[in-house]
Coordinates of C-alpha atoms in Angstrom, one line a residue:
X1 CA 16.1 -19.9 -19.2
X2 CA 17.7 -22.8 -21.0
X3 CA 19.7 -22.8 -24.3
X4 CA 16.8 -23.4 -26.4
X5 CA 14.9 -20.4 -25.0
X6 CA 18.0 -18.2 -25.4
X7 CA 18.5 -19.3 -29.0
X8 CA 14.8 -18.6 -30.0
X9 CA 14.2 -15.5 -27.9
X10 CA 17.2 -13.4 -28.9
X11 CA 18.5 -12.4 -32.3
X12 CA 21.4 -14.9 -31.9
X13 CA 21.7 -15.1 -35.8
X14 CA 22.8 -11.4 -36.0
X15 CA 25.8 -11.9 -33.7
X16 CA 28.8 -12.0 -36.1
X17 CA 32.6 -12.0 -36.4
X18 CA 34.3 -11.7 -39.8
X19 CA 30.9 -12.1 -41.5
X20 CA 30.1 -15.5 -39.8
X21 CA 27.5 -15.9 -37.1
X22 CA 29.4 -16.8 -33.9
X23 CA 26.7 -18.3 -32.0
X24 CA 27.4 -21.9 -33.0
X25 CA 30.8 -21.3 -31.5
X26 CA 29.5 -19.8 -28.2
X27 CA 26.4 -21.9 -27.5
X28 CA 28.4 -24.9 -26.2
X29 CA 30.1 -22.6 -23.6
X30 CA 26.9 -20.8 -22.8
X31 CA 25.3 -24.3 -22.1
X32 CA 28.3 -25.3 -19.8
X33 CA 27.5 -22.0 -17.8
X34 CA 23.9 -22.8 -17.4
X35 CA 24.5 -26.5 -16.3
X36 CA 26.8 -25.1 -13.7
X37 CA 24.1 -22.9 -12.4
X38 CA 22.0 -26.0 -12.0
X39 CA 24.8 -27.6 -9.8
X40 CA 26.4 -29.8 -12.4
X41 CA 30.2 -30.0 -12.7
X42 CA 31.5 -27.9 -15.6
X43 CA 33.2 -29.9 -18.4
X44 CA 35.0 -26.8 -19.6
X45 CA 38.8 -27.8 -19.6
X46 CA 40.7 -25.4 -17.2
X47 CA 44.2 -24.9 -18.3
X48 CA 46.4 -25.1 -15.2
X49 CA 50.0 -26.3 -14.2
X50 CA 49.1 -30.0 -14.0
X51 CA 47.3 -30.0 -17.3
X52 CA 50.2 -28.2 -19.2
X53 CA 52.6 -30.9 -17.7
X54 CA 50.3 -33.7 -18.9
X55 CA 50.0 -32.1 -22.4
X56 CA 53.9 -31.5 -22.6
X57 CA 54.5 -35.2 -21.8
X58 CA 52.4 -36.1 -24.9
X59 CA 53.7 -33.6 -27.2
X60 CA 56.1 -35.9 -29.0
X61 CA 53.9 -38.9 -29.3
X62 CA 53.7 -39.7 -32.9
X63 CA 55.3 -36.4 -33.9
X64 CA 57.2 -38.0 -36.8
X65 CA 53.8 -38.5 -38.6
X66 CA 53.7 -34.6 -39.3
X67 CA 56.7 -35.3 -41.6
X68 CA 54.5 -37.7 -43.8
X69 CA 51.0 -36.3 -43.1
X70 CA 50.5 -35.7 -46.7
X71 CA 50.5 -39.4 -47.3
X72 CA 47.3 -40.0 -45.2
X73 CA 44.0 -39.6 -47.0
X74 CA 41.8 -40.1 -44.0
X75 CA 42.2 -38.1 -40.8
X76 CA 40.5 -39.3 -37.6
X77 CA 40.0 -37.0 -34.6
X78 CA 39.4 -39.0 -31.4
X79 CA 40.3 -39.1 -27.7
X80 CA 42.5 -41.5 -25.9
X81 CA 39.8 -42.3 -23.4
X82 CA 37.7 -43.8 -26.1
X83 CA 40.1 -46.6 -26.3
X84 CA 39.1 -50.0 -24.8
X85 CA 41.0 -53.3 -24.3
X86 CA 39.8 -56.3 -26.3
X87 CA 41.8 -59.3 -27.5
X88 CA 44.8 -57.9 -25.8
X89 CA 45.0 -54.6 -27.6
X90 CA 43.7 -51.2 -27.0
X91 CA 41.2 -50.1 -29.7
X92 CA 39.2 -46.9 -30.4
X93 CA 35.6 -48.0 -29.5
X94 CA 34.1 -45.7 -32.1
X95 CA 36.8 -45.3 -34.9
X96 CA 38.8 -48.3 -35.1
X97 CA 37.4 -49.8 -38.3
X98 CA 38.1 -46.7 -40.2
X99 CA 41.7 -47.1 -39.5
X100 CA 41.4 -50.8 -40.7
X101 CA 39.3 -49.9 -43.6
X102 CA 42.0 -47.5 -45.1
X103 CA 45.7 -48.0 -44.4
X104 CA 46.4 -44.4 -45.2
X105 CA 44.5 -43.2 -42.1
X106 CA 46.1 -41.0 -39.4
X107 CA 44.6 -40.9 -36.0
X108 CA 44.8 -37.4 -34.4
X109 CA 44.2 -38.2 -30.7
X110 CA 43.3 -36.0 -27.8
X111 CA 45.0 -37.2 -24.6
X112 CA 42.5 -35.5 -22.3
X113 CA 40.7 -36.3 -20.1
X114 CA 42.7 -39.5 -19.7
X115 CA 45.9 -37.5 -19.4
X116 CA 48.1 -40.0 -21.7
X117 CA 48.2 -42.0 -24.9
X118 CA 48.6 -45.8 -24.8
X119 CA 51.9 -47.3 -25.8
X120 CA 51.9 -47.9 -29.6
X121 CA 52.9 -51.6 -29.1
X122 CA 49.5 -51.9 -27.1
X123 CA 47.5 -50.5 -30.0
X124 CA 46.0 -52.5 -32.8
X125 CA 46.9 -49.8 -35.3
X126 CA 50.0 -47.4 -35.0
X127 CA 49.2 -44.5 -37.4
X128 CA 48.7 -42.0 -34.6
X129 CA 49.8 -38.6 -33.6
X130 CA 49.1 -36.7 -30.3
X131 CA 46.5 -33.8 -30.8
X132 CA 48.7 -31.8 -28.3
X133 CA 50.7 -30.7 -31.4
X134 CA 47.6 -29.1 -32.9
X135 CA 46.6 -27.5 -29.5
X136 CA 50.1 -26.1 -29.1
X137 CA 50.4 -24.8 -32.6
X138 CA 46.9 -23.2 -32.4
X139 CA 47.8 -21.6 -29.1
X140 CA 50.9 -20.2 -30.6
X141 CA 48.9 -18.6 -33.4
X142 CA 46.5 -17.2 -30.9
X143 CA 49.4 -15.4 -29.1
X144 CA 49.8 -13.2 -32.2
X145 CA 46.0 -12.5 -32.7
X146 CA 44.6 -9.4 -31.2
X147 CA 42.5 -9.8 -28.0
X148 CA 40.4 -7.1 -29.4
X149 CA 37.7 -9.2 -31.1
X150 CA 35.1 -7.1 -32.7
X151 CA 31.8 -8.6 -32.6
X152 CA 28.9 -7.3 -34.6
X153 CA 25.8 -6.8 -32.5
X154 CA 27.7 -7.6 -29.3
X155 CA 25.1 -5.8 -27.2
X156 CA 22.8 -8.9 -27.7
X157 CA 25.5 -11.2 -26.2
X158 CA 25.9 -8.9 -23.2
X159 CA 22.1 -8.8 -22.7
X160 CA 21.9 -12.6 -23.0
X161 CA 24.6 -13.1 -20.2
X162 CA 23.1 -10.6 -17.9
X163 CA 19.4 -11.9 -18.1
X164 CA 20.4 -15.5 -17.8
X165 CA 22.7 -14.7 -14.9
X166 CA 26.0 -16.3 -16.4
X167 CA 29.4 -15.0 -17.3
X168 CA 31.6 -16.0 -20.2
X169 CA 34.9 -14.6 -21.6
X170 CA 33.4 -14.9 -25.2
X171 CA 36.2 -12.8 -26.6
X172 CA 38.8 -15.6 -25.3
X173 CA 36.5 -18.3 -26.9
X174 CA 36.3 -16.4 -30.3
X175 CA 40.1 -15.8 -30.3
X176 CA 40.8 -19.5 -29.7
X177 CA 38.3 -20.4 -32.5
X178 CA 39.9 -18.3 -34.9
X179 CA 43.4 -19.7 -33.9
X180 CA 42.0 -23.2 -34.5
X181 CA 40.6 -22.3 -37.9
X182 CA 44.0 -20.5 -39.0
X183 CA 46.0 -23.4 -38.0
X184 CA 44.0 -25.8 -39.9
X185 CA 44.2 -23.6 -42.9
X186 CA 48.0 -23.8 -42.7
X187 CA 47.7 -27.7 -42.3
X188 CA 45.6 -28.0 -45.5
X189 CA 48.5 -26.2 -47.4
X190 CA 50.6 -29.1 -46.5
X191 CA 48.3 -31.9 -47.0
X192 CA 44.8 -32.4 -48.2
X193 CA 42.8 -35.4 -46.9
X194 CA 40.0 -36.9 -48.8
X195 CA 37.7 -37.2 -45.6
X196 CA 38.0 -36.1 -42.1
X197 CA 36.2 -38.0 -39.1
X198 CA 35.3 -36.8 -35.7
X199 CA 34.2 -38.7 -32.6
X200 CA 32.7 -35.4 -31.4
X201 CA 32.6 -32.4 -33.7
X202 CA 31.6 -29.7 -31.3
X203 CA 34.9 -29.1 -29.8
X204 CA 36.6 -28.7 -33.3
X205 CA 34.4 -26.1 -35.1
X206 CA 37.5 -24.0 -36.0
X207 CA 39.0 -27.1 -37.8
X208 CA 35.5 -27.8 -39.4
X209 CA 35.2 -24.4 -40.8
X210 CA 38.6 -24.5 -42.6
X211 CA 37.9 -28.1 -43.8
X212 CA 34.5 -27.1 -45.4
X213 CA 36.0 -24.1 -47.0
X214 CA 38.2 -26.8 -48.8
X215 CA 35.1 -28.8 -49.5
X216 CA 36.6 -31.8 -47.6
X217 CA 33.7 -34.0 -46.3
X218 CA 33.4 -33.8 -42.5
X219 CA 32.0 -37.0 -40.9
X220 CA 30.9 -37.5 -37.2
X221 CA 30.4 -41.0 -35.7
X222 CA 28.1 -41.3 -32.6
X223 CA 29.9 -41.9 -29.4
X224 CA 27.0 -41.5 -26.9
X225 CA 23.5 -40.4 -26.4
X226 CA 21.9 -38.2 -29.2
X227 CA 18.4 -37.2 -28.3
X228 CA 16.3 -34.0 -28.2
X229 CA 18.0 -33.0 -24.9
X230 CA 21.6 -33.1 -26.1
X231 CA 22.4 -29.5 -26.9
X232 CA 25.2 -30.3 -29.3
X233 CA 22.6 -32.0 -31.7
X234 CA 19.8 -29.7 -31.3
X235 CA 20.1 -26.4 -33.2
X236 CA 17.0 -24.3 -33.0
X237 CA 17.8 -21.7 -35.8
X238 CA 19.5 -21.8 -39.1
X239 CA 23.0 -20.5 -38.4
X240 CA 24.3 -22.1 -41.7
X241 CA 26.5 -25.1 -41.9
X242 CA 30.0 -23.8 -41.7
X243 CA 30.6 -25.3 -38.3
X244 CA 28.7 -28.7 -38.6
X245 CA 29.4 -32.0 -40.0
X246 CA 28.3 -33.0 -43.4
X247 CA 27.4 -36.7 -42.2
X248 CA 26.4 -38.1 -38.9
X249 CA 26.7 -42.0 -38.7
X250 CA 24.6 -43.2 -35.8
X251 CA 23.8 -46.4 -33.8
X252 CA 20.4 -46.9 -35.1
X253 CA 17.3 -45.2 -36.6
X254 CA 16.1 -43.7 -33.4
X255 CA 18.6 -40.9 -33.6
X256 CA 17.3 -39.7 -37.0
X257 CA 13.9 -38.7 -35.3
X258 CA 15.3 -35.6 -33.7
X259 CA 16.5 -34.2 -37.0
X260 CA 13.4 -32.7 -38.4
X261 CA 12.4 -29.3 -39.8
X262 CA 12.8 -27.5 -36.6
X263 CA 16.6 -28.9 -36.1
X264 CA 19.1 -27.1 -38.1
X265 CA 22.2 -29.2 -37.2
X266 CA 22.3 -31.5 -40.3
X267 CA 20.2 -32.6 -43.2
X268 CA 18.1 -35.6 -42.2
X269 CA 19.2 -37.5 -45.3
X270 CA 22.7 -37.4 -44.1
X271 CA 22.1 -39.1 -40.8
X272 CA 22.8 -42.6 -41.5
X273 CA 22.5 -45.6 -39.1
X274 CA 25.5 -48.1 -39.2
X275 CA 25.6 -49.6 -35.7
X276 CA 28.3 -49.7 -33.1
X277 CA 31.6 -51.3 -33.6
X278 CA 32.9 -51.9 -30.1
X279 CA 29.7 -53.2 -28.8
X280 CA 29.3 -55.6 -31.7
X281 CA 32.9 -56.8 -31.0
X282 CA 32.1 -57.6 -27.3
X283 CA 28.8 -59.3 -28.1
X284 CA 30.5 -61.7 -30.5
X285 CA 33.4 -62.4 -28.2
X286 CA 33.5 -65.9 -26.4
X287 CA 32.6 -65.9 -22.6
X288 CA 36.0 -67.5 -22.1
X289 CA 37.6 -64.2 -22.9
X290 CA 36.2 -62.9 -19.6
X291 CA 37.2 -65.5 -17.1
X292 CA 38.8 -62.7 -15.1
X293 CA 35.5 -61.2 -14.1
X294 CA 34.1 -61.4 -10.5
X295 CA 31.5 -64.1 -9.9
X296 CA 28.5 -64.1 -7.6
X297 CA 30.3 -65.8 -4.7
X298 CA 27.4 -66.0 -2.4
X299 CA 25.5 -63.1 -3.9
X300 CA 22.0 -63.6 -5.5
X301 CA 22.3 -60.8 -8.1
X302 CA 24.9 -58.5 -9.7
X303 CA 24.0 -55.1 -10.7
X304 CA 26.3 -53.1 -12.8
X305 CA 26.4 -49.3 -12.5
X306 CA 27.7 -47.3 -15.5
X307 CA 28.9 -44.2 -13.9
X308 CA 29.0 -40.9 -15.8
X309 CA 30.4 -37.4 -15.1
X310 CA 29.0 -35.2 -13.8
X311 CA 25.9 -37.2 -12.7
X312 CA 27.5 -40.0 -10.6
X313 CA 27.8 -38.0 -7.5
X314 CA 24.0 -37.6 -7.2
X315 CA 23.6 -41.5 -7.3
X316 CA 25.8 -42.4 -4.5
X317 CA 23.6 -41.7 -1.6
X318 CA 20.7 -43.8 -3.1
X319 CA 23.3 -46.6 -4.0
X320 CA 24.4 -46.7 -0.4
X321 CA 21.0 -46.9 1.0
X322 CA 19.7 -49.8 -1.3
X323 CA 23.1 -51.5 -0.9
X324 CA 22.8 -51.5 2.9
X325 CA 19.3 -52.8 2.8
X326 CA 20.0 -55.9 0.8
X327 CA 23.5 -57.5 1.2
X328 CA 22.7 -60.3 -1.1
X329 CA 23.1 -57.9 -4.1
X330 CA 26.6 -57.2 -5.5
X331 CA 26.9 -53.8 -7.0
X332 CA 29.7 -53.3 -9.5
X333 CA 30.6 -49.6 -10.1
X334 CA 32.3 -49.1 -13.5
X335 CA 33.8 -45.6 -13.7
X336 CA 34.5 -43.9 -16.9
X337 CA 38.0 -42.9 -15.4
X338 CA 39.4 -46.1 -13.9
X339 CA 42.1 -44.0 -12.2
X340 CA 39.7 -42.1 -10.0
X341 CA 39.9 -43.2 -6.5
X342 CA 36.4 -42.4 -5.1
X343 CA 38.1 -42.1 -1.4
X344 CA 35.7 -39.4 -0.7
X345 CA 32.8 -41.8 -0.7
X346 CA 32.1 -44.6 1.7
X347 CA 30.6 -47.7 0.1
X348 CA 29.2 -50.8 1.9
X349 CA 31.2 -54.0 1.4
X350 CA 28.7 -55.2 -1.4
X351 CA 29.6 -52.2 -3.4
X352 CA 32.8 -52.5 -5.4
X353 CA 34.5 -50.2 -8.0
X354 CA 35.5 -52.3 -10.7
X355 CA 38.8 -50.9 -12.3
X356 CA 40.1 -54.0 -14.3
X357 CA 37.2 -54.5 -16.6
X358 CA 35.2 -52.2 -18.8
X359 CA 31.4 -51.8 -18.6
X360 CA 30.8 -54.3 -21.6
X361 CA 32.8 -57.0 -19.8
X362 CA 30.8 -56.5 -16.8
X363 CA 27.4 -56.6 -18.5
X364 CA 28.4 -60.1 -19.6
X365 CA 27.9 -61.3 -16.1
X366 CA 25.2 -58.7 -14.9
X367 CA 21.6 -59.3 -13.9
X368 CA 20.7 -55.7 -14.1
X369 CA 22.1 -52.5 -15.2
X370 CA 21.6 -49.1 -13.3
X371 CA 22.6 -45.7 -14.5
X372 CA 21.0 -42.2 -14.4
X373 CA 21.2 -41.6 -18.3
X374 CA 24.3 -43.1 -19.7
X375 CA 24.3 -44.4 -23.2
X376 CA 24.7 -48.0 -21.6
X377 CA 21.0 -47.9 -20.9
X378 CA 20.6 -48.7 -24.6
X379 CA 23.7 -50.8 -24.9
X380 CA 22.9 -53.2 -21.9
X381 CA 19.9 -54.4 -23.8
X382 CA 22.2 -55.8 -26.5
X383 CA 23.5 -58.1 -23.8
X384 CA 20.0 -59.0 -22.7
X385 CA 20.5 -57.0 -19.4
X386 CA 17.3 -55.2 -18.3
X387 CA 17.7 -51.4 -16.9
X388 CA 16.8 -50.0 -13.6
X389 CA 17.2 -46.4 -14.1
X390 CA 17.6 -44.0 -11.1
X391 CA 15.4 -41.1 -12.0
X392 CA 17.0 -38.3 -10.0
X393 CA 15.3 -35.0 -10.7
X394 CA 13.7 -36.8 -13.8
X395 CA 17.1 -36.8 -15.5
X396 CA 16.5 -40.3 -16.5
X397 CA 12.8 -40.1 -17.6
X398 CA 13.5 -36.8 -19.6
X399 CA 16.3 -38.6 -21.5
X400 CA 14.9 -41.9 -22.0
X401 CA 11.1 -41.9 -21.0
X402 CA 10.0 -41.8 -24.7
X403 CA 12.8 -44.0 -26.1
X404 CA 13.0 -46.9 -23.4
X405 CA 9.3 -47.0 -23.0
X406 CA 8.9 -50.8 -22.5
X407 CA 8.9 -51.9 -18.9
X408 CA 9.8 -55.3 -20.2
X409 CA 13.4 -54.1 -20.4
X410 CA 13.5 -50.6 -18.6
X411 CA 12.0 -49.2 -15.4
X412 CA 12.4 -45.9 -13.8
X413 CA 12.8 -45.6 -9.9
X414 CA 13.3 -42.6 -7.5
X415 CA 12.9 -44.2 -4.3
X416 CA 14.2 -47.3 -2.2
X417 CA 10.8 -48.7 -2.0
X418 CA 10.3 -48.5 -5.8
X419 CA 13.7 -50.1 -6.2
X420 CA 12.9 -53.0 -3.8
X421 CA 9.4 -53.5 -5.4
X422 CA 11.1 -54.0 -8.8
X423 CA 13.8 -56.4 -7.6
X424 CA 11.2 -58.5 -5.9
X425 CA 8.2 -58.5 -7.9
X426 CA 8.7 -57.0 -11.5
X427 CA 8.8 -59.3 -14.4
X428 CA 11.2 -58.4 -17.0
X429 CA 11.6 -60.1 -20.4
X430 CA 14.0 -63.0 -20.7
X431 CA 17.5 -62.4 -22.2
X432 CA 16.7 -63.6 -25.7
X433 CA 13.6 -61.2 -25.9
X434 CA 15.7 -58.2 -24.6
X435 CA 18.4 -58.8 -27.2
X436 CA 15.8 -59.2 -29.9
X437 CA 14.3 -55.7 -28.6
X438 CA 17.8 -54.0 -28.7
X439 CA 17.8 -54.3 -32.6
X440 CA 15.4 -51.4 -32.5
X441 CA 18.2 -49.2 -31.4
X442 CA 21.4 -50.4 -32.7
X443 CA 22.1 -51.6 -36.3
X444 CA 24.1 -54.9 -36.8
X445 CA 27.0 -55.4 -39.3
X446 CA 28.9 -52.2 -38.5
X447 CA 31.8 -52.8 -40.6
X448 CA 29.9 -53.6 -43.7
X449 CA 27.6 -50.6 -43.1
X450 CA 30.6 -48.2 -42.6
X451 CA 32.4 -49.4 -45.7
X452 CA 29.2 -48.9 -47.8
X453 CA 28.6 -45.4 -46.5
X454 CA 32.3 -44.4 -47.2
X455 CA 32.4 -45.8 -50.6
X456 CA 29.0 -45.4 -51.9
X457 CA 28.0 -42.1 -50.2
X458 CA 30.9 -40.0 -49.0
X459 CA 33.6 -40.7 -51.6
X460 CA 31.2 -40.5 -54.6
X461 CA 30.1 -36.9 -53.8

């Protein structure tokens, strides 16, 4: 039984705490437990000694900004792992233009999962504070809250866990949510921003509840795949809008198709396509900026693989098999976390882990792009690079089968013979036509679109 079936089959709307339906708070954790049952690595953060040490190191990063936080009219919640280097500076690949748009903008940055923040002198904009301060204050508040969380219709939750075969410390989740909410209420007594932006809103719903009570617009910018399979953006019952953003700014018009009458995440009219800043920056950068990239050096083709937790481990056997059978192809593996060693995997000589360049830099020199279902399957088309998607357990076709349905730029394979046939015989479009096709997925003129939405839609409300 999946999240959708649970949500529809049980009276999830009646599970309440303090008068609010709590299912929107718990559904994300429930989904992680369901994924773990399927053999996927859980993305739930485990608080242990090493994580605490990492967080303590970042506690004082930008702390002085708290003293002047009332000066900032835009707050931006993001993650340090969203930062990528371009033109010598680390920029937030999703949110950077918001900081540039409005000088009175504060970035509240989560150091996890990277485990650190970049030095301020290496950033394009320095108005930044570590979100560790927020985590720590919310945790302190949580220490004074009763563990005895009284959930209305709690028996429905217990039945869900039992019949779906999962376990979840839901009282701890709800206690943490309440602490997050109370901390933001305190913050809003000190400062009241005009707009608050999130790269990913699902991990901040306590904050969002407090912001919306103050009628402060909450805006989420797309950072990855949004489709009918992404649990965070598909809500199958009306649980109210206390925990969801007011606006969702997307790469293109395709994302808006999932927000119909049966999806209660957001009003369809508030899903606005604006493009993707970082991708646009790379596409418009001169090739001379990327002279440090590897060249073919005797290889006939370069295939760039965009890796993704937790799917990458399922790809490596297939990768090794195809690499051993054709030593004329150079496979460049681009990890999401460049610090990861991958020592537990043995790769052939023509498979290299590329740590010094990001995936967009590598796509500048690629002949093909491979992944299971990373967002790069859409982004690669903007570089004129066709996709060969590894359809392990139908994870690629389920995600992209109806979206990337043109074999001129995207094909799905699940065997070595299919891969070899594609490499030798399949005719993809040329680069120019693939780039032209990419405009169906990602809008251009990101900065102008963003400014228009902020000025004409959000601030005019």
